[in-house]
PDB file of C-alpha atoms in Angstrom:
ATOM      1  CA  UNK A 145       7.208   1.709 -22.716  1.00  0.00           C
ATOM      2  CA  UNK A 146       4.405  -0.923 -23.295  1.00  0.00           C
ATOM      3  CA  UNK A 147       1.672   0.741 -21.335  1.00  0.00           C
ATOM      4  CA  UNK A 148      -1.497   2.510 -22.488  1.00  0.00           C
ATOM      5  CA  UNK A 149      -0.698   5.894 -21.722  1.00  0.00           C
ATOM      6  CA  UNK A 150      -3.801   6.470 -19.607  1.00  0.00           C
ATOM      7  CA  UNK A 151      -3.938   9.153 -16.614  1.00  0.00           C
ATOM      8  CA  UNK A 152      -3.910   7.755 -13.194  1.00  0.00           C
ATOM      9  CA  UNK A 153      -7.533   7.382 -12.609  1.00  0.00           C
ATOM     10  CA  UNK A 154      -7.783   4.743 -14.896  1.00  0.00           C
ATOM     11  CA  UNK A 155      -5.228   3.019 -12.309  1.00  0.00           C
ATOM     12  CA  UNK A 156      -8.081   3.831  -9.732  1.00  0.00           C
ATOM     13  CA  UNK A 157     -10.686   2.275 -12.005  1.00  0.00           C
ATOM     14  CA  UNK A 158      -8.821  -1.133 -11.953  1.00  0.00           C
ATOM     15  CA  UNK A 159      -8.099  -0.739  -8.371  1.00  0.00           C
ATOM     16  CA  UNK A 160     -11.674  -0.569  -7.183  1.00  0.00           C
ATOM     17  CA  UNK A 161     -12.652  -3.974  -9.923  1.00  0.00           C
ATOM     18  CA  UNK A 162      -9.895  -5.617  -8.391  1.00  0.00           C
ATOM     19  CA  UNK A 163     -11.554  -5.373  -4.991  1.00  0.00           C
ATOM     20  CA  UNK A 164     -14.109  -7.861  -6.307  1.00  0.00           C
ATOM     21  CA  UNK A 165     -11.364 -10.518  -5.899  1.00  0.00           C
ATOM     22  CA  UNK A 166     -12.090 -12.502  -2.727  1.00  0.00           C
ATOM     23  CA  UNK A 167      -8.737 -11.850  -0.909  1.00  0.00           C
ATOM     24  CA  UNK A 168      -6.451  -8.967  -0.172  1.00  0.00           C
ATOM     25  CA  UNK A 169      -3.281 -10.312  -1.196  1.00  0.00           C
ATOM     26  CA  UNK A 170      -3.879 -10.375  -4.942  1.00  0.00           C
ATOM     27  CA  UNK A 171      -4.588  -6.744  -5.451  1.00  0.00           C
ATOM     28  CA  UNK A 172      -1.963  -5.637  -3.175  1.00  0.00           C
ATOM     29  CA  UNK A 173       0.774  -7.550  -5.415  1.00  0.00           C
ATOM     30  CA  UNK A 174      -0.653  -6.119  -8.441  1.00  0.00           C
ATOM     31  CA  UNK A 175      -0.520  -2.539  -6.477  1.00  0.00           C
ATOM     32  CA  UNK A 176       2.790  -3.014  -5.925  1.00  0.00           C
ATOM     33  CA  UNK A 177       3.640  -3.506  -9.621  1.00  0.00           C
ATOM     34  CA  UNK A 178       1.526  -1.054 -10.644  1.00  0.00           C
ATOM     35  CA  UNK A 179       1.357   1.940  -8.163  1.00  0.00           C
ATOM     36  CA  UNK A 180       4.152   1.566  -5.732  1.00  0.00           C
ATOM     37  CA  UNK A 181       7.453   0.310  -6.969  1.00  0.00           C
ATOM     38  CA  UNK A 182       7.593   1.822 -10.649  1.00  0.00           C
ATOM     39  CA  UNK A 183       5.791   5.611 -10.366  1.00  0.00           C
ATOM     40  CA  UNK A 184       9.286   6.964  -9.605  1.00  0.00           C
ATOM     41  CA  UNK A 185      10.955   4.952 -12.195  1.00  0.00           C
ATOM     42  CA  UNK A 186       8.233   6.114 -14.665  1.00  0.00           C
ATOM     43  CA  UNK A 187       8.528   9.919 -13.734  1.00  0.00           C
ATOM     44  CA  UNK A 188      12.324  10.420 -13.277  1.00  0.00           C
ATOM     45  CA  UNK A 189      14.219   7.027 -14.526  1.00  0.00           C
ATOM     46  CA  UNK A 190      16.574   7.582 -17.576  1.00  0.00           C
ATOM     47  CA  UNK A 191      15.345   6.014 -21.146  1.00  0.00           C
ATOM     48  CA  UNK A 192      17.758   3.214 -20.466  1.00  0.00           C
ATOM     49  CA  UNK A 193      16.445   2.235 -17.126  1.00  0.00           C
ATOM     50  CA  UNK A 194      12.809   2.058 -18.339  1.00  0.00           C
ATOM     51  CA  UNK A 195      13.930   0.064 -20.983  1.00  0.00           C
ATOM     52  CA  UNK A 196      15.652  -2.502 -18.804  1.00  0.00           C
ATOM     53  CA  UNK A 197      13.221  -2.466 -15.827  1.00  0.00           C
ATOM     54  CA  UNK A 198       9.842  -0.802 -16.842  1.00  0.00           C
ATOM     55  CA  UNK A 199       9.341  -2.507 -20.118  1.00  0.00           C
ATOM     56  CA  UNK A 200       9.222  -6.120 -18.801  1.00  0.00           C
ATOM     57  CA  UNK A 201       7.273  -5.012 -15.608  1.00  0.00           C
ATOM     58  CA  UNK A 202       4.612  -3.537 -17.739  1.00  0.00           C
ATOM     59  CA  UNK A 203       4.573  -6.427 -19.856  1.00  0.00           C
ATOM     60  CA  UNK A 204       4.325  -8.819 -16.771  1.00  0.00           C
ATOM     61  CA  UNK A 205       7.640 -10.598 -17.500  1.00  0.00           C
ATOM     62  CA  UNK A 206       9.314  -8.997 -14.216  1.00  0.00           C
ATOM     63  CA  UNK A 207       7.934  -8.571 -10.801  1.00  0.00           C
ATOM     64  CA  UNK A 208       9.010  -5.521  -8.935  1.00  0.00           C
ATOM     65  CA  UNK A 209       8.997  -4.992  -5.253  1.00  0.00           C
ATOM     66  CA  UNK A 210       9.494  -1.811  -3.196  1.00  0.00           C
ATOM     67  CA  UNK A 211      12.511  -1.793  -0.599  1.00  0.00           C
ATOM     68  CA  UNK A 212      11.947   0.965   1.837  1.00  0.00           C
ATOM     69  CA  UNK A 213      10.872  -0.501   5.365  1.00  0.00           C
ATOM     70  CA  UNK A 214      13.445  -1.907   7.478  1.00  0.00           C
ATOM     71  CA  UNK A 215      13.227  -3.703  10.735  1.00  0.00           C
ATOM     72  CA  UNK A 216      14.103  -0.551  12.645  1.00  0.00           C
ATOM     73  CA  UNK A 217      12.408   1.887  10.281  1.00  0.00           C
ATOM     74  CA  UNK A 218       8.854   1.384   8.986  1.00  0.00           C
ATOM     75  CA  UNK A 219       6.772   4.362   8.633  1.00  0.00           C
ATOM     76  CA  UNK A 220       9.716   6.392   9.949  1.00  0.00           C
ATOM     77  CA  UNK A 221      11.268   6.439   6.440  1.00  0.00           C
ATOM     78  CA  UNK A 222      13.880   9.095   7.025  1.00  0.00           C
ATOM     79  CA  UNK A 223      15.679   6.797   9.598  1.00  0.00           C
ATOM     80  CA  UNK A 224      16.468   3.837   7.187  1.00  0.00           C
ATOM     81  CA  UNK A 225      20.308   2.195   7.700  1.00  0.00           C
ATOM     82  CA  UNK A 226      20.928   0.359   4.487  1.00  0.00           C
ATOM     83  CA  UNK A 227      23.654   2.268   2.685  1.00  0.00           C
ATOM     84  CA  UNK A 228      24.809   2.439  -1.094  1.00  0.00           C
ATOM     85  CA  UNK A 229      28.205   3.721  -1.095  1.00  0.00           C
ATOM     86  CA  UNK A 230      29.684   4.972  -4.621  1.00  0.00           C
ATOM     87  CA  UNK A 231      32.952   3.102  -5.698  1.00  0.00           C
ATOM     88  CA  UNK A 232      34.035   4.110  -9.012  1.00  0.00           C
ATOM     89  CA  UNK A 233      31.227   3.158 -11.395  1.00  0.00           C
ATOM     90  CA  UNK A 234      29.614   1.156  -8.867  1.00  0.00           C
ATOM     91  CA  UNK A 235      27.446   1.357  -5.550  1.00  0.00           C
ATOM     92  CA  UNK A 236      28.151  -1.164  -3.192  1.00  0.00           C
ATOM     93  CA  UNK A 237      24.916  -1.726  -0.812  1.00  0.00           C
ATOM     94  CA  UNK A 238      25.078  -3.156   2.823  1.00  0.00           C
ATOM     95  CA  UNK A 239      21.835  -3.307   5.141  1.00  0.00           C
ATOM     96  CA  UNK A 240      18.733  -4.896   4.923  1.00  0.00           C
ATOM     97  CA  UNK A 241      14.816  -4.526   4.097  1.00  0.00           C
ATOM     98  CA  UNK A 242      11.760  -5.892   6.027  1.00  0.00           C
ATOM     99  CA  UNK A 243       8.176  -6.760   5.185  1.00  0.00           C
ATOM    100  CA  UNK A 244       9.160  -6.530   1.280  1.00  0.00           C
ATOM    101  CA  UNK A 245       5.904  -7.512  -0.615  1.00  0.00           C
ATOM    102  CA  UNK A 246       6.666  -9.750  -3.445  1.00  0.00           C
ATOM    103  CA  UNK A 247      10.098 -10.106  -2.186  1.00  0.00           C
ATOM    104  CA  UNK A 248      11.026 -13.831  -2.499  1.00  0.00           C
ATOM    105  CA  UNK A 249      10.072 -13.839  -6.292  1.00  0.00           C
ATOM    106  CA  UNK A 250      10.813 -10.284  -7.492  1.00  0.00           C
ATOM    107  CA  UNK A 251      13.303  -9.678 -10.498  1.00  0.00           C
ATOM    108  CA  UNK A 252      14.088  -6.254  -9.281  1.00  0.00           C
ATOM    109  CA  UNK A 253      13.503  -3.899  -6.281  1.00  0.00           C
ATOM    110  CA  UNK A 254      13.262   0.054  -6.176  1.00  0.00           C
ATOM    111  CA  UNK A 255      15.567   0.312  -3.558  1.00  0.00           C
ATOM    112  CA  UNK A 256      15.771   3.358  -1.018  1.00  0.00           C
ATOM    113  CA  UNK A 257      19.249   3.547   0.382  1.00  0.00           C
ATOM    114  CA  UNK A 258      21.507   6.240   1.931  1.00  0.00           C
ATOM    115  CA  UNK A 259      24.060   7.400  -0.712  1.00  0.00           C
ATOM    116  CA  UNK A 260      25.712   9.813   1.653  1.00  0.00           C
ATOM    117  CA  UNK A 261      26.132  11.252   5.272  1.00  0.00           C
ATOM    118  CA  UNK A 262      24.141  14.231   4.509  1.00  0.00           C
ATOM    119  CA  UNK A 263      20.786  15.385   6.154  1.00  0.00           C
ATOM    120  CA  UNK A 264      18.241  12.323   6.517  1.00  0.00           C
ATOM    121  CA  UNK A 265      15.878  13.915   3.933  1.00  0.00           C
ATOM    122  CA  UNK A 266      18.493  14.866   1.401  1.00  0.00           C
ATOM    123  CA  UNK A 267      21.052  11.912   1.422  1.00  0.00           C
ATOM    124  CA  UNK A 268      18.793   9.275  -0.003  1.00  0.00           C
ATOM    125  CA  UNK A 269      18.422   7.745  -3.391  1.00  0.00           C
ATOM    126  CA  UNK A 270      16.328   5.388  -5.452  1.00  0.00           C
ATOM    127  CA  UNK A 271      18.099   2.479  -7.087  1.00  0.00           C
ATOM    128  CA  UNK A 272      16.669  -0.257  -9.359  1.00  0.00           C
ATOM    129  CA  UNK A 273      18.408  -3.321  -8.051  1.00  0.00           C
ATOM    130  CA  UNK A 274      18.428  -6.472  -9.808  1.00  0.00           C
ATOM    131  CA  UNK A 275      17.560  -9.344  -7.265  1.00  0.00           C
ATOM    132  CA  UNK A 276      19.695 -12.136  -8.820  1.00  0.00           C
ATOM    133  CA  UNK A 277      22.946 -10.245  -7.935  1.00  0.00           C
ATOM    134  CA  UNK A 278      25.646 -11.761  -5.518  1.00  0.00           C
ATOM    135  CA  UNK A 279      25.246 -10.721  -1.924  1.00  0.00           C
ATOM    136  CA  UNK A 280      21.372 -10.572  -1.886  1.00  0.00           C
ATOM    137  CA  UNK A 281      19.853 -12.950   0.848  1.00  0.00           C
ATOM    138  CA  UNK A 282      16.220 -13.606   0.916  1.00  0.00           C
ATOM    139  CA  UNK A 283      16.186 -14.702   4.668  1.00  0.00           C
ATOM    140  CA  UNK A 284      12.834 -15.867   5.020  1.00  0.00           C
ATOM    141  CA  UNK A 285       9.151 -15.597   3.664  1.00  0.00           C
ATOM    142  CA  UNK A 286       7.141 -14.016   6.586  1.00  0.00           C
ATOM    143  CA  UNK A 287       3.977 -15.742   8.128  1.00  0.00           C
ATOM    144  CA  UNK A 288       1.564 -13.074   8.418  1.00  0.00           C
ATOM    145  CA  UNK A 289      -1.986 -12.719  10.239  1.00  0.00           C
ATOM    146  CA  UNK A 290      -3.471 -11.676   6.835  1.00  0.00           C
ATOM    147  CA  UNK A 291      -2.911 -11.361   3.232  1.00  0.00           C
ATOM    148  CA  UNK A 292      -1.639 -14.829   3.676  1.00  0.00           C
ATOM    149  CA  UNK A 293      -1.478 -15.378  -0.191  1.00  0.00           C
ATOM    150  CA  UNK A 294       0.930 -12.932  -0.298  1.00  0.00           C
ATOM    151  CA  UNK A 295       4.773 -13.220  -0.354  1.00  0.00           C
ATOM    152  CA  UNK A 296       6.187 -11.058   1.977  1.00  0.00           C
ATOM    153  CA  UNK A 297      10.039 -11.116   2.656  1.00  0.00           C
ATOM    154  CA  UNK A 298      13.096 -10.322   4.770  1.00  0.00           C
ATOM    155  CA  UNK A 299      15.893  -9.504   2.874  1.00  0.00           C
ATOM    156  CA  UNK A 300      19.540  -8.663   3.632  1.00  0.00           C
ATOM    157  CA  UNK A 301      22.458  -7.080   1.527  1.00  0.00           C
ATOM    158  CA  UNK A 302      25.989  -7.908   1.836  1.00  0.00           C
ATOM    159  CA  UNK A 303      28.430  -5.889  -0.574  1.00  0.00           C
ATOM    160  CA  UNK A 304      26.004  -5.895  -3.389  1.00  0.00           C
ATOM    161  CA  UNK A 305      27.427  -4.246  -6.408  1.00  0.00           C
ATOM    162  CA  UNK A 306      25.141  -2.452  -8.887  1.00  0.00           C
ATOM    163  CA  UNK A 307      26.065   0.115 -11.625  1.00  0.00           C
ATOM    164  CA  UNK A 308      25.567   3.649 -10.833  1.00  0.00           C
ATOM    165  CA  UNK A 309      23.573   4.257 -14.127  1.00  0.00           C
ATOM    166  CA  UNK A 310      20.723   2.105 -11.960  1.00  0.00           C
ATOM    167  CA  UNK A 311      20.131   5.318 -10.005  1.00  0.00           C
ATOM    168  CA  UNK A 312      16.532   6.753 -10.419  1.00  0.00           C
ATOM    169  CA  UNK A 313      16.632  10.278 -11.487  1.00  0.00           C
ATOM    170  CA  UNK A 314      19.423  12.428  -9.074  1.00  0.00           C
ATOM    171  CA  UNK A 315      21.298  11.277  -6.285  1.00  0.00           C
ATOM    172  CA  UNK A 316      19.975  12.482  -2.788  1.00  0.00           C
ATOM    173  CA  UNK A 317      16.460  13.215  -4.228  1.00  0.00           C
ATOM    174  CA  UNK A 318      15.431   9.406  -3.287  1.00  0.00           C
ATOM    175  CA  UNK A 319      13.458  10.624  -0.164  1.00  0.00           C
ATOM    176  CA  UNK A 320      11.465  13.243  -2.155  1.00  0.00           C
ATOM    177  CA  UNK A 321      10.766  10.710  -5.094  1.00  0.00           C
ATOM    178  CA  UNK A 322       9.539   8.110  -2.432  1.00  0.00           C
ATOM    179  CA  UNK A 323       6.994  10.423  -0.699  1.00  0.00           C
ATOM    180  CA  UNK A 324       5.792  11.384  -4.230  1.00  0.00           C
ATOM    181  CA  UNK A 325       5.595   7.797  -5.195  1.00  0.00           C
ATOM    182  CA  UNK A 326       3.558   7.154  -1.650  1.00  0.00           C
ATOM    183  CA  UNK A 327       0.740   9.117  -2.872  1.00  0.00           C
ATOM    184  CA  UNK A 328      -0.062   6.679  -5.850  1.00  0.00           C
ATOM    185  CA  UNK A 329       0.493   4.030  -3.368  1.00  0.00           C
ATOM    186  CA  UNK A 330      -1.966   5.298  -0.742  1.00  0.00           C
ATOM    187  CA  UNK A 331      -4.673   6.140  -3.339  1.00  0.00           C
ATOM    188  CA  UNK A 332      -4.519   2.507  -4.507  1.00  0.00           C
ATOM    189  CA  UNK A 333      -4.625   1.199  -1.121  1.00  0.00           C
ATOM    190  CA  UNK A 334      -8.078   3.244  -0.628  1.00  0.00           C
ATOM    191  CA  UNK A 335      -9.558   2.098  -3.787  1.00  0.00           C
ATOM    192  CA  UNK A 336      -8.951  -1.713  -3.477  1.00  0.00           C
ATOM    193  CA  UNK A 337     -10.622  -1.438   0.201  1.00  0.00           C
ATOM    194  CA  UNK A 338     -13.936  -0.130  -1.267  1.00  0.00           C
ATOM    195  CA  UNK A 339     -15.428  -3.067  -3.036  1.00  0.00           C
ATOM    196  CA  UNK A 340     -14.415  -5.490  -0.208  1.00  0.00           C
ATOM    197  CA  UNK A 341     -16.107  -3.205   2.369  1.00  0.00           C
ATOM    198  CA  UNK A 342     -19.096  -3.102   0.092  1.00  0.00           C
ATOM    199  CA  UNK A 343     -19.310  -6.898  -0.345  1.00  0.00           C
ATOM    200  CA  UNK A 344     -18.724  -7.420   3.279  1.00  0.00           C
ATOM    201  CA  UNK A 345     -21.648  -5.140   4.103  1.00  0.00           C
ATOM    202  CA  UNK A 346     -24.016  -6.822   1.628  1.00  0.00           C
ATOM    203  CA  UNK A 347     -22.911 -10.479   2.447  1.00  0.00           C
ATOM    204  CA  UNK A 348     -23.903  -9.607   5.909  1.00  0.00           C
ATOM    205  CA  UNK A 349     -27.173  -8.066   5.043  1.00  0.00           C
ATOM    206  CA  UNK A 350     -27.926 -11.410   3.302  1.00  0.00           C
ATOM    207  CA  UNK A 351     -26.918 -13.593   5.916  1.00  0.00           C
ATOM    208  CA  UNK A 352     -28.597 -11.871   8.815  1.00  0.00           C
ATOM    209  CA  UNK A 353     -31.768 -11.701   6.680  1.00  0.00           C
ATOM    210  CA  UNK A 354     -32.042 -15.486   6.612  1.00  0.00           C
ATOM    211  CA  UNK A 355     -30.513 -16.178  10.142  1.00  0.00           C
ATOM    212  CA  UNK A 356     -33.093 -16.300  12.854  1.00  0.00           C
ATOM    213  CA  UNK A 357     -32.464 -15.674  16.606  1.00  0.00           C
ATOM    214  CA  UNK A 358     -35.522 -15.551  19.226  1.00  0.00           C
ATOM    215  CA  UNK A 359     -37.870 -16.137  16.091  1.00  0.00           C
ATOM    216  CA  UNK A 360     -37.125 -13.215  14.112  1.00  0.00           C
ATOM    217  CA  UNK A 361     -34.232 -12.445  11.261  1.00  0.00           C
ATOM    218  CA  UNK A 362     -31.140 -11.159  12.747  1.00  0.00           C
ATOM    219  CA  UNK A 363     -31.436  -8.079  10.216  1.00  0.00           C
ATOM    220  CA  UNK A 364     -34.518  -7.148  12.069  1.00  0.00           C
ATOM    221  CA  UNK A 365     -33.074  -5.834  15.074  1.00  0.00           C
ATOM    222  CA  UNK A 366     -32.732  -1.985  14.719  1.00  0.00           C
ATOM    223  CA  UNK A 367     -29.324  -1.934  15.975  1.00  0.00           C
ATOM    224  CA  UNK A 368     -28.262  -4.260  13.302  1.00  0.00           C
ATOM    225  CA  UNK A 369     -29.970  -2.665  10.165  1.00  0.00           C
ATOM    226  CA  UNK A 370     -28.874   1.010  11.474  1.00  0.00           C
ATOM    227  CA  UNK A 371     -25.545   0.053  11.858  1.00  0.00           C
ATOM    228  CA  UNK A 372     -25.320  -1.341   8.276  1.00  0.00           C
ATOM    229  CA  UNK A 373     -26.613   1.743   7.142  1.00  0.00           C
ATOM    230  CA  UNK A 374     -24.152   3.931   8.682  1.00  0.00           C
ATOM    231  CA  UNK A 375     -21.492   1.925   7.385  1.00  0.00           C
ATOM    232  CA  UNK A 376     -22.567   1.761   3.761  1.00  0.00           C
ATOM    233  CA  UNK A 377     -23.074   5.774   4.143  1.00  0.00           C
ATOM    234  CA  UNK A 378     -19.200   5.811   5.370  1.00  0.00           C
ATOM    235  CA  UNK A 379     -18.010   3.947   2.529  1.00  0.00           C
ATOM    236  CA  UNK A 380     -19.622   6.346   0.082  1.00  0.00           C
ATOM    237  CA  UNK A 381     -17.976   9.331   1.790  1.00  0.00           C
ATOM    238  CA  UNK A 382     -14.646   7.707   1.336  1.00  0.00           C
ATOM    239  CA  UNK A 383     -15.379   7.100  -2.166  1.00  0.00           C
ATOM    240  CA  UNK A 384     -16.218  10.677  -2.711  1.00  0.00           C
ATOM    241  CA  UNK A 385     -13.023  11.832  -1.114  1.00  0.00           C
ATOM    242  CA  UNK A 386     -10.990   9.210  -2.929  1.00  0.00           C
ATOM    243  CA  UNK A 387     -12.376  10.300  -6.502  1.00  0.00           C
ATOM    244  CA  UNK A 388     -11.860  14.193  -5.389  1.00  0.00           C
ATOM    245  CA  UNK A 389      -8.079  13.500  -4.717  1.00  0.00           C
ATOM    246  CA  UNK A 390      -7.550  11.518  -7.770  1.00  0.00           C
ATOM    247  CA  UNK A 391      -9.186  14.261  -9.975  1.00  0.00           C
ATOM    248  CA  UNK A 392      -6.936  16.954  -8.334  1.00  0.00           C
ATOM    249  CA  UNK A 393      -3.950  14.472  -8.817  1.00  0.00           C
ATOM    250  CA  UNK A 394      -4.725  14.147 -12.421  1.00  0.00           C
ATOM    251  CA  UNK A 395      -4.800  17.720 -12.866  1.00  0.00           C
ATOM    252  CA  UNK A 396      -1.117  18.011 -11.446  1.00  0.00           C
ATOM    253  CA  UNK A 397      -2.063  19.140  -7.875  1.00  0.00           C
ATOM    254  CA  UNK A 398      -0.393  18.000  -4.534  1.00  0.00           C
ATOM    255  CA  UNK A 399      -2.995  15.648  -3.144  1.00  0.00           C
ATOM    256  CA  UNK A 400      -0.948  14.641   0.131  1.00  0.00           C
ATOM    257  CA  UNK A 401      -3.012  15.977   2.438  1.00  0.00           C
ATOM    258  CA  UNK A 402      -6.059  14.239   0.664  1.00  0.00           C
ATOM    259  CA  UNK A 403      -4.077  11.121   0.096  1.00  0.00           C
ATOM    260  CA  UNK A 404      -3.480  10.974   3.827  1.00  0.00           C
ATOM    261  CA  UNK A 405      -6.967  11.600   5.057  1.00  0.00           C
ATOM    262  CA  UNK A 406      -8.206   8.810   2.771  1.00  0.00           C
ATOM    263  CA  UNK A 407      -5.794   6.548   3.874  1.00  0.00           C
ATOM    264  CA  UNK A 408      -6.379   7.185   7.387  1.00  0.00           C
ATOM    265  CA  UNK A 409     -10.075   6.950   7.085  1.00  0.00           C
ATOM    266  CA  UNK A 410      -9.682   3.568   5.127  1.00  0.00           C
ATOM    267  CA  UNK A 411      -7.441   2.071   7.734  1.00  0.00           C
ATOM    268  CA  UNK A 412     -10.222   3.092  10.499  1.00  0.00           C
ATOM    269  CA  UNK A 413     -13.240   2.434   8.218  1.00  0.00           C
ATOM    270  CA  UNK A 414     -12.015  -1.128   7.094  1.00  0.00           C
ATOM    271  CA  UNK A 415     -11.744  -1.931  11.019  1.00  0.00           C
ATOM    272  CA  UNK A 416     -15.120  -0.620  11.732  1.00  0.00           C
ATOM    273  CA  UNK A 417     -16.829  -2.634   8.657  1.00  0.00           C
ATOM    274  CA  UNK A 418     -15.199  -5.859   9.330  1.00  0.00           C
ATOM    275  CA  UNK A 419     -15.478  -5.943  13.066  1.00  0.00           C
ATOM    276  CA  UNK A 420     -19.050  -4.581  13.208  1.00  0.00           C
ATOM    277  CA  UNK A 421     -20.216  -7.141  10.385  1.00  0.00           C
ATOM    278  CA  UNK A 422     -18.218 -10.241  11.874  1.00  0.00           C
ATOM    279  CA  UNK A 423     -20.121  -9.477  15.041  1.00  0.00           C
ATOM    280  CA  UNK A 424     -23.213  -9.614  13.257  1.00  0.00           C
ATOM    281  CA  UNK A 425     -22.364 -13.503  11.663  1.00  0.00           C
ATOM    282  CA  UNK A 426     -21.993 -14.616  15.309  1.00  0.00           C
ATOM    283  CA  UNK A 427     -19.911 -17.989  15.630  1.00  0.00           C
ATOM    284  CA  UNK A 428     -19.694 -18.437  11.998  1.00  0.00           C
ATOM    285  CA  UNK A 429     -17.833 -14.814  11.794  1.00  0.00           C
ATOM    286  CA  UNK A 430     -15.183 -16.583  13.918  1.00  0.00           C
ATOM    287  CA  UNK A 431     -14.566 -19.348  11.545  1.00  0.00           C
ATOM    288  CA  UNK A 432     -12.332 -19.242   8.381  1.00  0.00           C
ATOM    289  CA  UNK A 433     -15.574 -20.497   6.191  1.00  0.00           C
ATOM    290  CA  UNK A 434     -16.698 -17.130   5.818  1.00  0.00           C
ATOM    291  CA  UNK A 435     -15.280 -13.940   3.920  1.00  0.00           C
ATOM    292  CA  UNK A 436     -15.737 -11.505   6.596  1.00  0.00           C
ATOM    293  CA  UNK A 437     -13.148 -13.222   8.844  1.00  0.00           C
ATOM    294  CA  UNK A 438     -10.675 -13.218   5.840  1.00  0.00           C
ATOM    295  CA  UNK A 439     -10.986  -9.596   5.420  1.00  0.00           C
ATOM    296  CA  UNK A 440     -11.178  -8.924   8.950  1.00  0.00           C
ATOM    297  CA  UNK A 441      -7.542 -10.250   8.919  1.00  0.00           C
ATOM    298  CA  UNK A 442      -6.613  -8.895   5.193  1.00  0.00           C
ATOM    299  CA  UNK A 443      -7.732  -5.496   5.592  1.00  0.00           C
ATOM    300  CA  UNK A 444      -5.955  -4.816   9.234  1.00  0.00           C
ATOM    301  CA  UNK A 445      -2.958  -4.033   7.162  1.00  0.00           C
ATOM    302  CA  UNK A 446      -4.784  -0.729   5.762  1.00  0.00           C
ATOM    303  CA  UNK A 447      -3.957   1.034   8.932  1.00  0.00           C
ATOM    304  CA  UNK A 448      -0.291  -0.427   8.880  1.00  0.00           C
ATOM    305  CA  UNK A 449       0.973  -0.619   5.334  1.00  0.00           C
ATOM    306  CA  UNK A 450       2.284   2.295   3.409  1.00  0.00           C
ATOM    307  CA  UNK A 451       2.114   4.618   6.503  1.00  0.00           C
ATOM    308  CA  UNK A 452       0.589   3.948   9.692  1.00  0.00           C
ATOM    309  CA  UNK A 453      -2.714   5.784  10.934  1.00  0.00           C
ATOM    310  CA  UNK A 454      -0.320   7.916  13.175  1.00  0.00           C
ATOM    311  CA  UNK A 455       2.078   8.846  10.500  1.00  0.00           C
ATOM    312  CA  UNK A 456      -1.250   9.945   8.281  1.00  0.00           C
ATOM    313  CA  UNK A 457      -2.362  12.073  11.004  1.00  0.00           C
ATOM    314  CA  UNK A 458       1.021  13.909  11.424  1.00  0.00           C
ATOM    315  CA  UNK A 459       1.105  14.626   7.526  1.00  0.00           C
ATOM    316  CA  UNK A 460      -2.392  16.173   8.093  1.00  0.00           C
ATOM    317  CA  UNK A 461      -1.529  18.127  10.920  1.00  0.00           C
ATOM    318  CA  UNK A 462       1.561  19.327   8.866  1.00  0.00           C
ATOM    319  CA  UNK A 463      -0.613  20.649   6.050  1.00  0.00           C
ATOM    320  CA  UNK A 464      -2.871  22.042   8.769  1.00  0.00           C
ATOM    321  CA  UNK A 465       0.085  23.949  10.211  1.00  0.00           C
ATOM    322  CA  UNK A 466      -0.855  22.657  13.937  1.00  0.00           C
ATOM    323  CA  UNK A 467       2.031  20.141  13.968  1.00  0.00           C
ATOM    324  CA  UNK A 468       4.525  21.349  16.920  1.00  0.00           C
ATOM    325  CA  UNK A 469       8.014  22.287  15.380  1.00  0.00           C
ATOM    326  CA  UNK A 470      10.825  20.376  16.724  1.00  0.00           C
TER     327      UNK A 470
END
């Protein structure tokens, strides 16, 4: 379908390199295209759907977005309210999606919607939804704390009609497909955060080496150079966990636990690195002129997007068999 036929480890290598871009929004947009909106279509979609949507997306002619979160259902995916009711050979879609990356400019959406009245984990389906259909309203481009270069939209659906052949895989399997899709999304998110953290640490070293306070470089204070050493160590440990998870994933293993651990650690560590380093920049760190303040804002999303820290903890607890049963 126009791709290179490489395994997922190459996605991660690319993601780590994209971390050299000096903002978070561009790598995130590429990640949506490569590892968030398309894995389910690639794995479960029909040949016709792949020709219609995957080929132009891989070629870069189409922009894809992922329609999961809603105003009342973010990390709680089972609680989404958008419906796709089958009428003849079409689904009629009503509802809305929130915080949709690339939503204002997308050519199609990988949409998760309720297609039946059944149990919440078995009543959902993924649908390829062209974004130029009547009844689709892009309400607004959301103004955000960080990732300010990224187009993030609120979208409403009013009696939107899409052919039933646009269903990805089987009806009712959408929740399962999305949980699998999330693994690639979360691993990508970990990978794109590694290089920015290294960059921030190095730039902080360079700044504190030349910035003097009370007659000596800031870096010469033990609390500063010890903290930077700790942070660099944590980044390397996270990289090792990521590479282990990716190696297992490429071999066909379920890496939900490791991917969740890596995603959790990334959210926590990006906050530690950016906050600690910004402090060492002093007043300059509170300006918009330095990279550390941008990544302080941009990388704050890591603990929220693609599943919150708390959701990751619940998944890890489930795999450890220590999550209380309802």
